[in-house]
Amino acid sequence: MRAFLGMGLLGSNFTKALINKGEQVQVWNRTTSRATALEAFGAKAFTNVADAVKGADYVHIVVKDDAAVNEVLAAAAPGFKPGTVIIDHTTTTVEGAVARTKEWKDKGFTYLHAPVFMGPGNALDSSGYMLVSGDQAVVNKLEPVLAPMTGKLLNFGEETGKAAAMKLVGNSFLICLTAGLTDMLSVGKALGVNGDDILTLLADWNPGMGVTSRLKRILSAPYDDPSWELNMARKDAGIFIDSTAKAGTNLNVIPVVAQVMDEWIAKGFGNKDWTVISKDVV
């Protein structure tokens, strides 16, 4: 039997998916109504979190952050039976994941951090990606429990906290991607290009296909063999900034990148590949 703590969009859909697979699931949420709403799908809801975990072999949790995980697990602990396994799907700090792994092991329980790249729809249809790392004996033992919940279980090896780090790295890309798309729409608006026009462009010219090759280029540091000189990239950034300023639209990312470009040009790298702006972090 499983308990699931946190009935937000992910938690509620994970619960529905588990029930659809024939699992018995007990649920809890700080706002009780979100938990009781899952009773219509076959879950058993509790107002007290310690009661919700009683009898559970596996306690899943997905809440806001480290503080919330710590608070909820501390409140739930009186209900844990010997051998209870805690599986935490919350996006947290690396330090928090490492500390909880040790803390709960010292208390006689198994804790595994298993964050996800999954939206609510993925949680419901068991697609997307789930990340794990740490003690490989624990990971291997729990793989049959976790694999049916996701499209792919990604194991990042022995390092405790590595899954948390990989989740945060991935989310940093998603944040930059969305901010970049927002700037692209702003430039388009300034130039009389609407969103449908941009979708038409991307349907044929799909820069997403080049993300891996671009990262490989950055990591190989080919600054003396430019495919796009920094001076030329900065020239284009200037056009974006000027065009949106005239049109009264806003840019979130490009002005910051332009400032970084200016710093590297001032250092004498203007005729190098524009990926030189990543030189200090490679």
PDB file of C-alpha atoms in Angstrom:
ATOM      1  CA  MET A   1       0.000   0.000   0.000  1.00  0.00           C
ATOM      2  CA  ARG A   2       1.166   3.534  -0.749  1.00  0.00           C
ATOM      3  CA  ALA A   3       0.603   6.944   0.791  1.00  0.00           C
ATOM      4  CA  PHE A   4       0.886  10.127  -1.218  1.00  0.00           C
ATOM      5  CA  LEU A   5       1.443  13.442   0.541  1.00  0.00           C
ATOM      6  CA  GLY A   6       0.715  16.616  -1.428  1.00  0.00           C
ATOM      7  CA  MET A   7      -2.298  16.695  -3.716  1.00  0.00           C
ATOM      8  CA  GLY A   8      -1.252  19.433  -6.083  1.00  0.00           C
ATOM      9  CA  LEU A   9      -1.419  18.919  -9.843  1.00  0.00           C
ATOM     10  CA  LEU A  10       1.383  16.348  -9.850  1.00  0.00           C
ATOM     11  CA  GLY A  11       0.465  14.536  -6.652  1.00  0.00           C
ATOM     12  CA  SER A  12      -3.211  14.163  -7.522  1.00  0.00           C
ATOM     13  CA  ASN A  13      -2.465  12.809 -10.989  1.00  0.00           C
ATOM     14  CA  PHE A  14       0.227  10.458  -9.699  1.00  0.00           C
ATOM     15  CA  THR A  15      -2.411   9.175  -7.275  1.00  0.00           C
ATOM     16  CA  LYS A  16      -5.002   8.648 -10.010  1.00  0.00           C
ATOM     17  CA  ALA A  17      -2.448   6.796 -12.126  1.00  0.00           C
ATOM     18  CA  LEU A  18      -1.476   4.511  -9.240  1.00  0.00           C
ATOM     19  CA  ILE A  19      -5.132   3.737  -8.534  1.00  0.00           C
ATOM     20  CA  ASN A  20      -5.669   2.995 -12.231  1.00  0.00           C
ATOM     21  CA  LYS A  21      -2.840   0.454 -11.951  1.00  0.00           C
ATOM     22  CA  GLY A  22      -4.627  -1.268  -9.088  1.00  0.00           C
ATOM     23  CA  GLU A  23      -2.730   0.307  -6.186  1.00  0.00           C
ATOM     24  CA  GLN A  24      -4.329   1.188  -2.861  1.00  0.00           C
ATOM     25  CA  VAL A  25      -3.417   4.816  -2.088  1.00  0.00           C
ATOM     26  CA  GLN A  26      -3.938   6.883   1.059  1.00  0.00           C
ATOM     27  CA  VAL A  27      -3.650  10.636   0.559  1.00  0.00           C
ATOM     28  CA  TRP A  28      -3.137  13.801   2.553  1.00  0.00           C
ATOM     29  CA  ASN A  29      -2.934  17.472   1.707  1.00  0.00           C
ATOM     30  CA  ARG A  30      -2.575  20.571   3.837  1.00  0.00           C
ATOM     31  CA  THR A  31      -5.817  21.838   2.285  1.00  0.00           C
ATOM     32  CA  THR A  32      -7.994  18.844   3.126  1.00  0.00           C
ATOM     33  CA  SER A  33     -10.480  19.352   0.306  1.00  0.00           C
ATOM     34  CA  ARG A  34      -7.794  18.561  -2.261  1.00  0.00           C
ATOM     35  CA  ALA A  35      -7.258  15.188  -0.617  1.00  0.00           C
ATOM     36  CA  THR A  36     -10.935  14.330  -0.182  1.00  0.00           C
ATOM     37  CA  ALA A  37     -11.503  15.129  -3.872  1.00  0.00           C
ATOM     38  CA  LEU A  38      -9.381  12.055  -4.681  1.00  0.00           C
ATOM     39  CA  GLU A  39     -11.823   9.763  -2.868  1.00  0.00           C
ATOM     40  CA  ALA A  40     -14.033   9.915  -5.961  1.00  0.00           C
ATOM     41  CA  PHE A  41     -11.222   8.134  -7.795  1.00  0.00           C
ATOM     42  CA  GLY A  42     -10.695   5.478  -5.136  1.00  0.00           C
ATOM     43  CA  ALA A  43      -8.161   7.050  -2.770  1.00  0.00           C
ATOM     44  CA  LYS A  44      -8.628   7.160   0.991  1.00  0.00           C
ATOM     45  CA  ALA A  45      -8.156  10.676   2.354  1.00  0.00           C
ATOM     46  CA  PHE A  46      -6.962  11.676   5.816  1.00  0.00           C
ATOM     47  CA  THR A  47      -6.937  14.991   7.647  1.00  0.00           C
ATOM     48  CA  ASN A  48      -3.964  13.943   9.809  1.00  0.00           C
ATOM     49  CA  VAL A  49      -0.764  13.216   7.912  1.00  0.00           C
ATOM     50  CA  ALA A  50       0.450  10.636  10.451  1.00  0.00           C
ATOM     51  CA  ASP A  51      -2.761   8.686   9.922  1.00  0.00           C
ATOM     52  CA  ALA A  52      -2.355   8.908   6.146  1.00  0.00           C
ATOM     53  CA  VAL A  53       0.956   7.024   6.210  1.00  0.00           C
ATOM     54  CA  LYS A  54      -0.086   4.247   8.597  1.00  0.00           C
ATOM     55  CA  GLY A  55       0.380   0.860   6.987  1.00  0.00           C
ATOM     56  CA  ALA A  56       2.094   2.304   3.888  1.00  0.00           C
ATOM     57  CA  ASP A  57       5.095   0.486   2.461  1.00  0.00           C
ATOM     58  CA  TYR A  58       5.970   3.514   0.332  1.00  0.00           C
ATOM     59  CA  VAL A  59       5.320   7.145   1.230  1.00  0.00           C
ATOM     60  CA  HIS A  60       5.526   9.490  -1.744  1.00  0.00           C
ATOM     61  CA  ILE A  61       5.738  13.230  -1.226  1.00  0.00           C
ATOM     62  CA  VAL A  62       5.616  16.155  -3.628  1.00  0.00           C
ATOM     63  CA  VAL A  63       5.312  19.572  -2.020  1.00  0.00           C
ATOM     64  CA  LYS A  64       6.829  23.038  -2.498  1.00  0.00           C
ATOM     65  CA  ASP A  65      10.388  23.009  -1.183  1.00  0.00           C
ATOM     66  CA  ASP A  66      12.891  21.716   1.385  1.00  0.00           C
ATOM     67  CA  ALA A  67      11.135  23.362   4.312  1.00  0.00           C
ATOM     68  CA  ALA A  68       7.774  21.869   3.346  1.00  0.00           C
ATOM     69  CA  VAL A  69       9.265  18.395   2.862  1.00  0.00           C
ATOM     70  CA  ASN A  70      10.945  18.535   6.265  1.00  0.00           C
ATOM     71  CA  GLU A  71       7.811  19.805   7.992  1.00  0.00           C
ATOM     72  CA  VAL A  72       5.457  17.255   6.439  1.00  0.00           C
ATOM     73  CA  LEU A  73       7.765  14.278   6.985  1.00  0.00           C
ATOM     74  CA  ALA A  74       8.352  15.263  10.605  1.00  0.00           C
ATOM     75  CA  ALA A  75       4.585  15.360  11.157  1.00  0.00           C
ATOM     76  CA  ALA A  76       4.096  12.070   9.308  1.00  0.00           C
ATOM     77  CA  ALA A  77       6.896  10.169  11.065  1.00  0.00           C
ATOM     78  CA  PRO A  78       4.800   8.913  14.046  1.00  0.00           C
ATOM     79  CA  GLY A  79       2.726   6.954  11.538  1.00  0.00           C
ATOM     80  CA  PHE A  80       5.616   5.251   9.746  1.00  0.00           C
ATOM     81  CA  LYS A  81       5.846   1.505  10.185  1.00  0.00           C
ATOM     82  CA  PRO A  82       9.266  -0.193  10.369  1.00  0.00           C
ATOM     83  CA  GLY A  83      10.780  -0.406   6.904  1.00  0.00           C
ATOM     84  CA  THR A  84       8.759   2.440   5.401  1.00  0.00           C
ATOM     85  CA  VAL A  85      10.378   3.846   2.254  1.00  0.00           C
ATOM     86  CA  ILE A  86      10.107   7.605   1.628  1.00  0.00           C
ATOM     87  CA  ILE A  87      10.170   8.668  -2.017  1.00  0.00           C
ATOM     88  CA  ASP A  88      10.444  12.424  -2.484  1.00  0.00           C
ATOM     89  CA  HIS A  89       9.460  13.863  -5.884  1.00  0.00           C
ATOM     90  CA  THR A  90       9.820  17.500  -4.774  1.00  0.00           C
ATOM     91  CA  THR A  91      12.286  19.791  -6.557  1.00  0.00           C
ATOM     92  CA  THR A  92      14.694  20.704  -3.751  1.00  0.00           C
ATOM     93  CA  THR A  93      18.239  21.815  -3.107  1.00  0.00           C
ATOM     94  CA  VAL A  94      21.056  19.308  -3.370  1.00  0.00           C
ATOM     95  CA  GLU A  95      21.967  19.968   0.261  1.00  0.00           C
ATOM     96  CA  GLY A  96      18.432  19.207   1.380  1.00  0.00           C
ATOM     97  CA  ALA A  97      18.300  15.903  -0.486  1.00  0.00           C
ATOM     98  CA  VAL A  98      21.664  14.824   0.908  1.00  0.00           C
ATOM     99  CA  ALA A  99      20.741  15.790   4.475  1.00  0.00           C
ATOM    100  CA  ARG A 100      17.390  13.979   4.359  1.00  0.00           C
ATOM    101  CA  THR A 101      18.963  10.819   2.940  1.00  0.00           C
ATOM    102  CA  LYS A 102      21.303  10.651   5.942  1.00  0.00           C
ATOM    103  CA  GLU A 103      18.733  11.824   8.491  1.00  0.00           C
ATOM    104  CA  TRP A 104      16.136   9.207   7.619  1.00  0.00           C
ATOM    105  CA  LYS A 105      18.723   6.439   7.281  1.00  0.00           C
ATOM    106  CA  ASP A 106      19.917   7.282  10.789  1.00  0.00           C
ATOM    107  CA  LYS A 107      16.289   6.950  11.936  1.00  0.00           C
ATOM    108  CA  GLY A 108      15.996   3.520  10.313  1.00  0.00           C
ATOM    109  CA  PHE A 109      14.134   4.463   7.153  1.00  0.00           C
ATOM    110  CA  THR A 110      15.012   4.628   3.472  1.00  0.00           C
ATOM    111  CA  TYR A 111      14.711   8.018   1.789  1.00  0.00           C
ATOM    112  CA  LEU A 112      15.175   8.402  -1.971  1.00  0.00           C
ATOM    113  CA  HIS A 113      14.983  11.689  -3.805  1.00  0.00           C
ATOM    114  CA  ALA A 114      13.282  11.130  -7.173  1.00  0.00           C
ATOM    115  CA  PRO A 115      12.438  14.488  -8.807  1.00  0.00           C
ATOM    116  CA  VAL A 116      10.686  14.518 -12.160  1.00  0.00           C
ATOM    117  CA  PHE A 117      10.527  16.259 -15.493  1.00  0.00           C
ATOM    118  CA  MET A 118       6.802  15.684 -15.750  1.00  0.00           C
ATOM    119  CA  GLY A 119       3.742  17.862 -16.074  1.00  0.00           C
ATOM    120  CA  PRO A 120       0.349  16.851 -14.675  1.00  0.00           C
ATOM    121  CA  GLY A 121      -0.525  15.068 -17.918  1.00  0.00           C
ATOM    122  CA  ASN A 122       2.680  13.030 -17.724  1.00  0.00           C
ATOM    123  CA  ALA A 123       1.931  12.043 -14.130  1.00  0.00           C
ATOM    124  CA  LEU A 124      -1.491  10.814 -15.176  1.00  0.00           C
ATOM    125  CA  ASP A 125      -0.343   8.765 -18.164  1.00  0.00           C
ATOM    126  CA  SER A 126       3.009   7.694 -16.638  1.00  0.00           C
ATOM    127  CA  SER A 127       5.185   9.383 -19.232  1.00  0.00           C
ATOM    128  CA  GLY A 128       8.024  11.890 -18.864  1.00  0.00           C
ATOM    129  CA  TYR A 129      11.201  11.394 -16.823  1.00  0.00           C
ATOM    130  CA  MET A 130      11.987  10.534 -13.206  1.00  0.00           C
ATOM    131  CA  LEU A 131      15.506  11.109 -11.833  1.00  0.00           C
ATOM    132  CA  VAL A 132      17.292   9.072  -9.165  1.00  0.00           C
ATOM    133  CA  SER A 133      20.798   8.764  -7.718  1.00  0.00           C
ATOM    134  CA  GLY A 134      22.592   7.527  -4.615  1.00  0.00           C
ATOM    135  CA  ASP A 135      22.980   4.095  -3.048  1.00  0.00           C
ATOM    136  CA  GLN A 136      22.588   1.790  -6.024  1.00  0.00           C
ATOM    137  CA  ALA A 137      21.297  -1.071  -3.886  1.00  0.00           C
ATOM    138  CA  VAL A 138      18.406   1.193  -2.869  1.00  0.00           C
ATOM    139  CA  VAL A 139      17.871   2.431  -6.426  1.00  0.00           C
ATOM    140  CA  ASN A 140      17.846  -1.082  -7.841  1.00  0.00           C
ATOM    141  CA  LYS A 141      15.420  -2.272  -5.174  1.00  0.00           C
ATOM    142  CA  LEU A 142      13.023   0.596  -5.876  1.00  0.00           C
ATOM    143  CA  GLU A 143      13.277   0.557  -9.674  1.00  0.00           C
ATOM    144  CA  PRO A 144      10.285  -1.822 -10.047  1.00  0.00           C
ATOM    145  CA  VAL A 145       8.267   0.521  -7.829  1.00  0.00           C
ATOM    146  CA  LEU A 146       9.219   3.708  -9.681  1.00  0.00           C
ATOM    147  CA  ALA A 147       9.547   2.606 -13.311  1.00  0.00           C
ATOM    148  CA  PRO A 148       5.778   2.112 -13.870  1.00  0.00           C
ATOM    149  CA  MET A 149       5.201   5.716 -12.746  1.00  0.00           C
ATOM    150  CA  THR A 150       7.229   7.296 -15.545  1.00  0.00           C
ATOM    151  CA  GLY A 151       8.170   6.987 -19.182  1.00  0.00           C
ATOM    152  CA  LYS A 152      11.843   6.673 -18.296  1.00  0.00           C
ATOM    153  CA  LEU A 153      13.744   6.334 -15.041  1.00  0.00           C
ATOM    154  CA  LEU A 154      17.104   8.138 -15.285  1.00  0.00           C
ATOM    155  CA  ASN A 155      19.772   6.849 -12.886  1.00  0.00           C
ATOM    156  CA  PHE A 156      22.659   9.280 -12.297  1.00  0.00           C
ATOM    157  CA  GLY A 157      24.798   6.928 -10.254  1.00  0.00           C
ATOM    158  CA  GLU A 158      26.140   6.646  -6.722  1.00  0.00           C
ATOM    159  CA  GLU A 159      26.355  10.335  -5.819  1.00  0.00           C
ATOM    160  CA  THR A 160      23.640  11.256  -3.344  1.00  0.00           C
ATOM    161  CA  GLY A 161      22.022  14.525  -4.413  1.00  0.00           C
ATOM    162  CA  LYS A 162      23.031  14.209  -8.078  1.00  0.00           C
ATOM    163  CA  ALA A 163      19.387  13.747  -9.097  1.00  0.00           C
ATOM    164  CA  ALA A 164      18.510  16.996  -7.308  1.00  0.00           C
ATOM    165  CA  ALA A 165      21.336  18.770  -9.131  1.00  0.00           C
ATOM    166  CA  MET A 166      20.279  17.430 -12.523  1.00  0.00           C
ATOM    167  CA  LYS A 167      16.694  18.507 -11.909  1.00  0.00           C
ATOM    168  CA  LEU A 168      17.798  22.043 -11.043  1.00  0.00           C
ATOM    169  CA  VAL A 169      20.107  22.203 -14.083  1.00  0.00           C
ATOM    170  CA  GLY A 170      17.217  21.124 -16.306  1.00  0.00           C
ATOM    171  CA  ASN A 171      14.853  23.650 -14.770  1.00  0.00           C
ATOM    172  CA  SER A 172      17.401  26.429 -15.334  1.00  0.00           C
ATOM    173  CA  PHE A 173      17.262  25.606 -19.040  1.00  0.00           C
ATOM    174  CA  LEU A 174      13.468  25.639 -19.048  1.00  0.00           C
ATOM    175  CA  ILE A 175      13.392  29.047 -17.379  1.00  0.00           C
ATOM    176  CA  CYS A 176      15.886  30.460 -19.879  1.00  0.00           C
ATOM    177  CA  LEU A 177      13.988  28.857 -22.756  1.00  0.00           C
ATOM    178  CA  THR A 178      10.691  30.449 -21.766  1.00  0.00           C
ATOM    179  CA  ALA A 179      12.317  33.833 -21.162  1.00  0.00           C
ATOM    180  CA  GLY A 180      14.068  33.536 -24.533  1.00  0.00           C
ATOM    181  CA  LEU A 181      10.829  32.678 -26.311  1.00  0.00           C
ATOM    182  CA  THR A 182       9.237  35.704 -24.662  1.00  0.00           C
ATOM    183  CA  ASP A 183      12.026  37.917 -26.031  1.00  0.00           C
ATOM    184  CA  MET A 184      11.601  36.335 -29.466  1.00  0.00           C
ATOM    185  CA  LEU A 185       7.895  37.198 -29.431  1.00  0.00           C
ATOM    186  CA  SER A 186       8.747  40.736 -28.341  1.00  0.00           C
ATOM    187  CA  VAL A 187      11.221  41.170 -31.210  1.00  0.00           C
ATOM    188  CA  GLY A 188       8.666  39.688 -33.573  1.00  0.00           C
ATOM    189  CA  LYS A 189       5.986  42.083 -32.394  1.00  0.00           C
ATOM    190  CA  ALA A 190       8.346  45.012 -32.912  1.00  0.00           C
ATOM    191  CA  LEU A 191       9.062  43.835 -36.464  1.00  0.00           C
ATOM    192  CA  GLY A 192       5.480  43.011 -37.430  1.00  0.00           C
ATOM    193  CA  VAL A 193       5.916  39.245 -37.088  1.00  0.00           C
ATOM    194  CA  ASN A 194       3.173  37.498 -35.089  1.00  0.00           C
ATOM    195  CA  GLY A 195       3.216  34.258 -33.146  1.00  0.00           C
ATOM    196  CA  ASP A 196       1.714  32.229 -35.987  1.00  0.00           C
ATOM    197  CA  ASP A 197       4.481  33.476 -38.295  1.00  0.00           C
ATOM    198  CA  ILE A 198       7.071  32.333 -35.770  1.00  0.00           C
ATOM    199  CA  LEU A 199       5.424  28.908 -35.443  1.00  0.00           C
ATOM    200  CA  THR A 200       5.584  28.591 -39.226  1.00  0.00           C
ATOM    201  CA  LEU A 201       9.297  29.385 -39.130  1.00  0.00           C
ATOM    202  CA  LEU A 202      10.005  26.923 -36.333  1.00  0.00           C
ATOM    203  CA  ALA A 203       8.048  24.167 -38.076  1.00  0.00           C
ATOM    204  CA  ASP A 204      10.809  24.050 -40.703  1.00  0.00           C
ATOM    205  CA  TRP A 205      13.804  25.634 -38.956  1.00  0.00           C
ATOM    206  CA  ASN A 206      13.803  23.923 -35.584  1.00  0.00           C
ATOM    207  CA  PRO A 207      16.650  25.284 -33.443  1.00  0.00           C
ATOM    208  CA  GLY A 208      15.692  22.875 -30.683  1.00  0.00           C
ATOM    209  CA  MET A 209      17.266  20.111 -32.725  1.00  0.00           C
ATOM    210  CA  GLY A 210      20.595  21.873 -32.328  1.00  0.00           C
ATOM    211  CA  VAL A 211      20.652  22.197 -28.536  1.00  0.00           C
ATOM    212  CA  THR A 212      22.907  19.180 -27.975  1.00  0.00           C
ATOM    213  CA  SER A 213      25.318  20.126 -30.757  1.00  0.00           C
ATOM    214  CA  ARG A 214      25.452  23.722 -29.466  1.00  0.00           C
ATOM    215  CA  LEU A 215      26.312  22.507 -25.980  1.00  0.00           C
ATOM    216  CA  LYS A 216      29.010  20.228 -27.393  1.00  0.00           C
ATOM    217  CA  ARG A 217      30.436  23.225 -29.244  1.00  0.00           C
ATOM    218  CA  ILE A 218      30.447  25.299 -26.071  1.00  0.00           C
ATOM    219  CA  LEU A 219      32.195  22.512 -24.152  1.00  0.00           C
ATOM    220  CA  SER A 220      34.842  22.076 -26.846  1.00  0.00           C
ATOM    221  CA  ALA A 221      35.643  25.808 -26.671  1.00  0.00           C
ATOM    222  CA  PRO A 222      36.293  26.434 -30.409  1.00  0.00           C
ATOM    223  CA  TYR A 223      36.717  30.168 -29.923  1.00  0.00           C
ATOM    224  CA  ASP A 224      39.338  30.536 -32.669  1.00  0.00           C
ATOM    225  CA  ASP A 225      37.100  28.817 -35.253  1.00  0.00           C
ATOM    226  CA  PRO A 226      33.983  30.982 -35.148  1.00  0.00           C
ATOM    227  CA  SER A 227      30.704  29.965 -36.727  1.00  0.00           C
ATOM    228  CA  TRP A 228      29.255  33.317 -35.572  1.00  0.00           C
ATOM    229  CA  GLU A 229      31.641  36.020 -34.429  1.00  0.00           C
ATOM    230  CA  LEU A 230      30.895  37.728 -31.148  1.00  0.00           C
ATOM    231  CA  ASN A 231      30.976  41.156 -32.842  1.00  0.00           C
ATOM    232  CA  MET A 232      28.294  40.036 -35.312  1.00  0.00           C
ATOM    233  CA  ALA A 233      26.108  38.483 -32.623  1.00  0.00           C
ATOM    234  CA  ARG A 234      26.367  41.709 -30.620  1.00  0.00           C
ATOM    235  CA  LYS A 235      25.375  43.701 -33.695  1.00  0.00           C
ATOM    236  CA  ASP A 236      22.196  41.629 -33.991  1.00  0.00           C
ATOM    237  CA  ALA A 237      21.476  42.005 -30.286  1.00  0.00           C
ATOM    238  CA  GLY A 238      21.717  45.763 -30.793  1.00  0.00           C
ATOM    239  CA  ILE A 239      19.107  45.585 -33.561  1.00  0.00           C
ATOM    240  CA  PHE A 240      16.783  43.638 -31.265  1.00  0.00           C
ATOM    241  CA  ILE A 241      17.198  46.188 -28.481  1.00  0.00           C
ATOM    242  CA  ASP A 242      16.735  49.193 -30.762  1.00  0.00           C
ATOM    243  CA  SER A 243      13.713  47.705 -32.557  1.00  0.00           C
ATOM    244  CA  THR A 244      11.854  46.794 -29.377  1.00  0.00           C
ATOM    245  CA  ALA A 245      12.681  50.161 -27.792  1.00  0.00           C
ATOM    246  CA  LYS A 246      11.131  51.948 -30.776  1.00  0.00           C
ATOM    247  CA  ALA A 247       8.058  49.704 -30.671  1.00  0.00           C
ATOM    248  CA  GLY A 248       7.669  49.966 -26.915  1.00  0.00           C
ATOM    249  CA  THR A 249       7.929  46.221 -26.292  1.00  0.00           C
ATOM    250  CA  ASN A 250       9.945  44.656 -23.497  1.00  0.00           C
ATOM    251  CA  LEU A 251      12.967  42.361 -23.458  1.00  0.00           C
ATOM    252  CA  ASN A 252      13.841  40.184 -20.472  1.00  0.00           C
ATOM    253  CA  VAL A 253      17.047  38.414 -21.449  1.00  0.00           C
ATOM    254  CA  ILE A 254      18.717  39.988 -24.462  1.00  0.00           C
ATOM    255  CA  PRO A 255      19.845  43.241 -22.773  1.00  0.00           C
ATOM    256  CA  VAL A 256      21.618  41.213 -20.084  1.00  0.00           C
ATOM    257  CA  VAL A 257      23.288  39.006 -22.696  1.00  0.00           C
ATOM    258  CA  ALA A 258      24.315  42.100 -24.659  1.00  0.00           C
ATOM    259  CA  GLN A 259      26.022  43.486 -21.576  1.00  0.00           C
ATOM    260  CA  VAL A 260      27.962  40.235 -21.182  1.00  0.00           C
ATOM    261  CA  MET A 261      28.909  40.394 -24.866  1.00  0.00           C
ATOM    262  CA  ASP A 262      30.206  43.924 -24.390  1.00  0.00           C
ATOM    263  CA  GLU A 263      32.407  42.759 -21.517  1.00  0.00           C
ATOM    264  CA  TRP A 264      33.990  40.033 -23.647  1.00  0.00           C
ATOM    265  CA  ILE A 265      34.431  42.363 -26.614  1.00  0.00           C
ATOM    266  CA  ALA A 266      36.205  44.795 -24.292  1.00  0.00           C
ATOM    267  CA  LYS A 267      38.560  41.959 -23.345  1.00  0.00           C
ATOM    268  CA  GLY A 268      39.514  41.561 -27.006  1.00  0.00           C
ATOM    269  CA  PHE A 269      37.366  38.568 -27.967  1.00  0.00           C
ATOM    270  CA  GLY A 270      35.157  40.310 -30.530  1.00  0.00           C
ATOM    271  CA  ASN A 271      36.444  38.255 -33.470  1.00  0.00           C
ATOM    272  CA  LYS A 272      36.125  34.942 -31.585  1.00  0.00           C
ATOM    273  CA  ASP A 273      33.167  32.568 -31.675  1.00  0.00           C
ATOM    274  CA  TRP A 274      30.352  34.111 -29.698  1.00  0.00           C
ATOM    275  CA  THR A 275      30.234  31.103 -27.359  1.00  0.00           C
ATOM    276  CA  VAL A 276      33.254  32.684 -25.705  1.00  0.00           C
ATOM    277  CA  ILE A 277      30.755  34.339 -23.372  1.00  0.00           C
ATOM    278  CA  SER A 278      30.573  30.933 -21.635  1.00  0.00           C
ATOM    279  CA  LYS A 279      34.360  30.721 -21.213  1.00  0.00           C
ATOM    280  CA  ASP A 280      34.345  31.294 -17.462  1.00  0.00           C
ATOM    281  CA  VAL A 281      31.922  28.436 -16.717  1.00  0.00           C
ATOM    282  CA  VAL A 282      33.191  25.738 -19.091  1.00  0.00           C
TER     283      VAL A 282
END
